[in-house]
PDB file of C-alpha atoms in Angstrom:
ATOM      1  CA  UNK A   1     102.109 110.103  -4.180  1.00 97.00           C
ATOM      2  CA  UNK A   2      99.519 111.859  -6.750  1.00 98.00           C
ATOM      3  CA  UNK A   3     100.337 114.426  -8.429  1.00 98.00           C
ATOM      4  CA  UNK A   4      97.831 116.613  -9.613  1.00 98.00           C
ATOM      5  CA  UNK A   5      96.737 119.461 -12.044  1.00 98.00           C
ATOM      6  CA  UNK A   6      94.122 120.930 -13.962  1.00 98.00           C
ATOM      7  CA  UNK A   7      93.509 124.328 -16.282  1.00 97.00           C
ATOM      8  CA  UNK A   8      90.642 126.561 -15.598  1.00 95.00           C
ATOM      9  CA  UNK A   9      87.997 124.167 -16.581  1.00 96.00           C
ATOM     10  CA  UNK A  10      89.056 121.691 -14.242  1.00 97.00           C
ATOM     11  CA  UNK A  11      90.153 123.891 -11.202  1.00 97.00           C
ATOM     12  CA  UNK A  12      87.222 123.316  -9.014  1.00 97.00           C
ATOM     13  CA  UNK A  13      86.621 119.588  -9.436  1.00 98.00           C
ATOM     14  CA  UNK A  14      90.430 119.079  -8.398  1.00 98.00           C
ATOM     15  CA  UNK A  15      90.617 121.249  -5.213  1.00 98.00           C
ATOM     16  CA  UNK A  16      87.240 118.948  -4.443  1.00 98.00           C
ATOM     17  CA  UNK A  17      89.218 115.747  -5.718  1.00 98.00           C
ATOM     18  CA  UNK A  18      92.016 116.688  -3.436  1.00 98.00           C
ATOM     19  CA  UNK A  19      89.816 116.728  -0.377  1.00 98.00           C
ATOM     20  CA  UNK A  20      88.820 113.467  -1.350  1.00 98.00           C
ATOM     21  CA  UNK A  21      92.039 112.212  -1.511  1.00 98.00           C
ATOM     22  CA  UNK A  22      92.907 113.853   2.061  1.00 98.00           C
ATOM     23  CA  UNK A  23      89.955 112.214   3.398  1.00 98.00           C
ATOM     24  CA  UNK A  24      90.718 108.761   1.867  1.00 98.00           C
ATOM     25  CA  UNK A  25      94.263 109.083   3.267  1.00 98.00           C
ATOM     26  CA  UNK A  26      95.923 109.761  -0.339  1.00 98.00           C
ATOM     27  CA  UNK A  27      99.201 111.593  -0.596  1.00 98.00           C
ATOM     28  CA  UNK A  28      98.711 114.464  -3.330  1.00 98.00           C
ATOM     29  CA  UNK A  29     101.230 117.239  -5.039  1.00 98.00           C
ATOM     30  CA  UNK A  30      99.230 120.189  -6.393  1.00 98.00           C
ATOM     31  CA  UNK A  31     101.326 120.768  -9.777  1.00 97.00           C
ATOM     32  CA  UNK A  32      98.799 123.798 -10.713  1.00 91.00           C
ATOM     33  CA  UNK A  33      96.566 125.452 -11.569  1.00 92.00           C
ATOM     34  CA  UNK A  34      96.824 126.774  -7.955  1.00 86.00           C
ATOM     35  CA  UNK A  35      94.232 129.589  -8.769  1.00 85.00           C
ATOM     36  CA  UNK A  36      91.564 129.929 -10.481  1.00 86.00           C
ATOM     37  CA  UNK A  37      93.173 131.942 -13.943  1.00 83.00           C
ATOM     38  CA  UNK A  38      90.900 132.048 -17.230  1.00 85.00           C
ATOM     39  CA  UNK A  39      93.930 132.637 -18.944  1.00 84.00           C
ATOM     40  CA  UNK A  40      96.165 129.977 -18.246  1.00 91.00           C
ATOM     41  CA  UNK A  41      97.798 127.151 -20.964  1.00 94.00           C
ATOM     42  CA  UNK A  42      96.543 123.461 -20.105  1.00 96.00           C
ATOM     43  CA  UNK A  43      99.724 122.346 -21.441  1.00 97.00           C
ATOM     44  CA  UNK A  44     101.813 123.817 -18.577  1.00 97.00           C
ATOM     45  CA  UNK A  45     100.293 121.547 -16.123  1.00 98.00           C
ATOM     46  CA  UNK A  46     100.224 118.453 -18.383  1.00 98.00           C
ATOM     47  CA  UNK A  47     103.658 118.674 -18.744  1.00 98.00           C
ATOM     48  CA  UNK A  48     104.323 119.526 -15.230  1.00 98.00           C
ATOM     49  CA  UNK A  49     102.101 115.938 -13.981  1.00 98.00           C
ATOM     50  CA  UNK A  50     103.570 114.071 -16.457  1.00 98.00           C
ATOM     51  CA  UNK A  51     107.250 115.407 -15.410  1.00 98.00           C
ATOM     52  CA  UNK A  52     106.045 114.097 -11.857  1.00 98.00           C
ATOM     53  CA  UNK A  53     105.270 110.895 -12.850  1.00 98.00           C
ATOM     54  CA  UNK A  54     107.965 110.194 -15.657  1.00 97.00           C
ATOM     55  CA  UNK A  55     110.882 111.314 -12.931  1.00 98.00           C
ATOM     56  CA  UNK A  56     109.088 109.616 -10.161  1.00 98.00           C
ATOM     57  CA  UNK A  57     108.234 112.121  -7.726  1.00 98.00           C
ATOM     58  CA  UNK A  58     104.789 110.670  -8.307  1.00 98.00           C
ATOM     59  CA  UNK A  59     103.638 107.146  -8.144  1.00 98.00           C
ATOM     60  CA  UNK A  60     100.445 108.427 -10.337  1.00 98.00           C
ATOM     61  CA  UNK A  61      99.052 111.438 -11.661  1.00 98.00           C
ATOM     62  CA  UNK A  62      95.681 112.930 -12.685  1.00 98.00           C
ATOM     63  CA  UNK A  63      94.728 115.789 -14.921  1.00 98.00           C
ATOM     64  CA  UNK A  64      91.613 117.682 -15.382  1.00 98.00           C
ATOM     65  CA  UNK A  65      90.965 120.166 -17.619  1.00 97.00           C
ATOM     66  CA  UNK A  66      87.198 120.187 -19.719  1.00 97.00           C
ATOM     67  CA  UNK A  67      87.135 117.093 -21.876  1.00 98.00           C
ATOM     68  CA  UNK A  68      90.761 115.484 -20.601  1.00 97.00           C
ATOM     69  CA  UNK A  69      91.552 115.302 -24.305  1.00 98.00           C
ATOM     70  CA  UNK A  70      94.148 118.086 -24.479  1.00 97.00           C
ATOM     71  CA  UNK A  71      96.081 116.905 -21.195  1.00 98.00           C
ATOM     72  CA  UNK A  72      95.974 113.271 -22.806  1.00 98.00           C
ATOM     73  CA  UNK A  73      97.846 114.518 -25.670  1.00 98.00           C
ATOM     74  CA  UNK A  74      99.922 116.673 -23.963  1.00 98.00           C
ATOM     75  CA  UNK A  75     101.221 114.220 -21.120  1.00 98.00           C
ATOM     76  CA  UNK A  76     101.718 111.231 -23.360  1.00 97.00           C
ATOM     77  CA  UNK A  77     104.426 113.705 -25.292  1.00 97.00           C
ATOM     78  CA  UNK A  78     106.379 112.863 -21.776  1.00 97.00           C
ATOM     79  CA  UNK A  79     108.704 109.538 -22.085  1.00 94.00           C
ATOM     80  CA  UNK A  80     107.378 107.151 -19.873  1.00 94.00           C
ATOM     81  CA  UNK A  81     104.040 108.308 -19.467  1.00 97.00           C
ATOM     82  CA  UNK A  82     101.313 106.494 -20.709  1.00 97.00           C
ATOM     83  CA  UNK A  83      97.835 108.794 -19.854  1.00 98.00           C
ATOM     84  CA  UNK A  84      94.531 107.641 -20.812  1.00 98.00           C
ATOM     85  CA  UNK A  85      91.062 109.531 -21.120  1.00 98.00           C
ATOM     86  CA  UNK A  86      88.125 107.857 -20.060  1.00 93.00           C
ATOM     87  CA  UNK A  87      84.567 108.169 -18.504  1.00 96.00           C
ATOM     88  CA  UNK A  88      83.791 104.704 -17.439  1.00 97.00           C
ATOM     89  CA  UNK A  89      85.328 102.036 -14.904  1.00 98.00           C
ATOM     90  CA  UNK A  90      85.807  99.281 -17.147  1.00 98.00           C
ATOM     91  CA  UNK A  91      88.083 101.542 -19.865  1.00 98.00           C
ATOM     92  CA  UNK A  92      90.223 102.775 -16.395  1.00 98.00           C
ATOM     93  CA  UNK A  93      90.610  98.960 -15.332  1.00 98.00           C
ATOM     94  CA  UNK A  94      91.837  97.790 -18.537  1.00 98.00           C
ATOM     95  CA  UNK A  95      93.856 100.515 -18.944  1.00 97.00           C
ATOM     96  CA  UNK A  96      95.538  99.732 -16.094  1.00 98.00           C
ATOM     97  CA  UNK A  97      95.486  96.063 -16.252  1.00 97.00           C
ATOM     98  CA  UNK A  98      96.729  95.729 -19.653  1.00 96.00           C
ATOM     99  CA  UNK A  99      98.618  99.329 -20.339  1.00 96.00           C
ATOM    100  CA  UNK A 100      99.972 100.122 -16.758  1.00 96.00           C
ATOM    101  CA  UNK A 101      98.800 104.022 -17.473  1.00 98.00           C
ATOM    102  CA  UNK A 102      99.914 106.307 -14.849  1.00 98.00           C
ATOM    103  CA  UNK A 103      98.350 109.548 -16.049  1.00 98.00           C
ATOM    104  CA  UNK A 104      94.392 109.414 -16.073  1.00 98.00           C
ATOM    105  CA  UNK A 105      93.133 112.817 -17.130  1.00 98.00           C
ATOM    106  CA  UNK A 106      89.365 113.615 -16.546  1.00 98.00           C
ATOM    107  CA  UNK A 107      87.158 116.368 -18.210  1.00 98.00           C
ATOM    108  CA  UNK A 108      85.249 118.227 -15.411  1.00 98.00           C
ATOM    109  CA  UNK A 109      82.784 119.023 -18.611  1.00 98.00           C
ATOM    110  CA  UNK A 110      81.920 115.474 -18.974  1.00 97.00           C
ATOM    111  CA  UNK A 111      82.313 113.685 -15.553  1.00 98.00           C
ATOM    112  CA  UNK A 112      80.868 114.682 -12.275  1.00 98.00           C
ATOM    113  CA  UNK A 113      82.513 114.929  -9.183  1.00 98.00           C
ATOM    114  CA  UNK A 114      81.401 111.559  -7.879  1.00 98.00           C
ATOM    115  CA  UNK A 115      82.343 109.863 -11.194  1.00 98.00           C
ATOM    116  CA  UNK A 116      84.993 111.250 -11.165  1.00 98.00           C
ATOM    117  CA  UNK A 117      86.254 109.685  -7.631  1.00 98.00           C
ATOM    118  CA  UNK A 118      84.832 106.259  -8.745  1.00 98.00           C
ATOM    119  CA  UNK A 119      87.037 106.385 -12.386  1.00 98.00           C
ATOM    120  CA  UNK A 120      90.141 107.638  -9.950  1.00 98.00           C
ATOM    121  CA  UNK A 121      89.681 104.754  -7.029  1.00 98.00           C
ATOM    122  CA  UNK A 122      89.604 101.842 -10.015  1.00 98.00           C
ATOM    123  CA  UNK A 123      92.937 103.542 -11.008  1.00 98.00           C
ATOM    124  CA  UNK A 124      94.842 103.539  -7.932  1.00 98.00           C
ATOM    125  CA  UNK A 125      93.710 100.303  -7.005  1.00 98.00           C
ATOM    126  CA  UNK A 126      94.361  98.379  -9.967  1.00 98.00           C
ATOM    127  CA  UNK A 127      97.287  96.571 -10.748  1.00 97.00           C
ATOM    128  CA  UNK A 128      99.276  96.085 -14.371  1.00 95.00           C
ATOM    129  CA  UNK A 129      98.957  92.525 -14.984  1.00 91.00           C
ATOM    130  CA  UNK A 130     102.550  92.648 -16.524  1.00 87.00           C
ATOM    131  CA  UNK A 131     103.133  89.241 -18.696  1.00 88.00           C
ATOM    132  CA  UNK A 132     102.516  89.771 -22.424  1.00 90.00           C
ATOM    133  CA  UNK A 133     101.125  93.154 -21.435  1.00 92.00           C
ATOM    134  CA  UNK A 134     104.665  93.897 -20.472  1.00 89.00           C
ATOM    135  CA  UNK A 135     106.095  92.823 -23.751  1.00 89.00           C
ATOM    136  CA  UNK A 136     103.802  94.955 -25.439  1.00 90.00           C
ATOM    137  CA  UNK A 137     104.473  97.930 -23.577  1.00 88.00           C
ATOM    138  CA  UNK A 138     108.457  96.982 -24.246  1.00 87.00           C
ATOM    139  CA  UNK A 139     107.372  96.606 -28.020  1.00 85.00           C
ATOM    140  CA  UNK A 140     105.601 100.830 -27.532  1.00 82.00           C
ATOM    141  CA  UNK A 141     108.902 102.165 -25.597  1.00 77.00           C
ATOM    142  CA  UNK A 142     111.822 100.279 -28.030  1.00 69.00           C
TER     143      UNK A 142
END
């Protein structure tokens, strides 16, 4: 399971990610924005992904808002989270080989749609290489 959000900025590329994901057969949660609101707080639905993933509702999550900084920051406030920010597929490989991140957050102002899907497919099907990667994420969480 995915779980999902974005702020205002990133509202339209996720209701277009999540018909990719339906048509790719991926299981999604939409943790908000659920409408498009000028005024909303990015932080709500970083926190509310990042809850996903750190209790396990979600296997994954992804975040959009318009640079993916602020979600970063936000989500990796969340124990057990470990969210990256990237634009190209070798950063999202390693980060999964190496850091076993399980938040990628995307800025809709810097990646298109279709790079987008590419960054998010290299993150789902990627695997943590655990070993001394492992220990180092042990070394981060004690």
């Amino acid at each position: 399971m995915i779980a999902i959000g974005s702020d205002h900025n990133g509202f339209e590329m996720k209701e277009q990610l999540k018909k990719w994901f339906d048509a790719n057969g991926i299981k999604w949660t939409d943790e908000g924005n659920t409408a498009l609101d000028k005024d909303d707080d990015y932080p709500v639905y970083a926190k509310a992904v990042a809850d996903a993933v750190s209790s396990g509702r979600a296997d994954r999550g992804v975040l959009i808002c318009g640079t993916g900084i602020g979600m970063m920051i936000c989500a990796n406030r969340t124990s057990g989270v470990r969210a990256v920010n990237s634009t190209d597929e070798f950063s999202v490989m390693r980060s999964r080989l190496h850091n076993d991140a399980n938040v990628i957050c995307l800025g809709a102002s810097v990646v298109s749609l279709e790079t987008a899907e590419r960054l998010i497919d290299v993150f789902l099907n990627t695997k943590f290489e655990g070993g001394r990667h492992q220990r180092r994420l042990d070394m981060i969480d004690g």
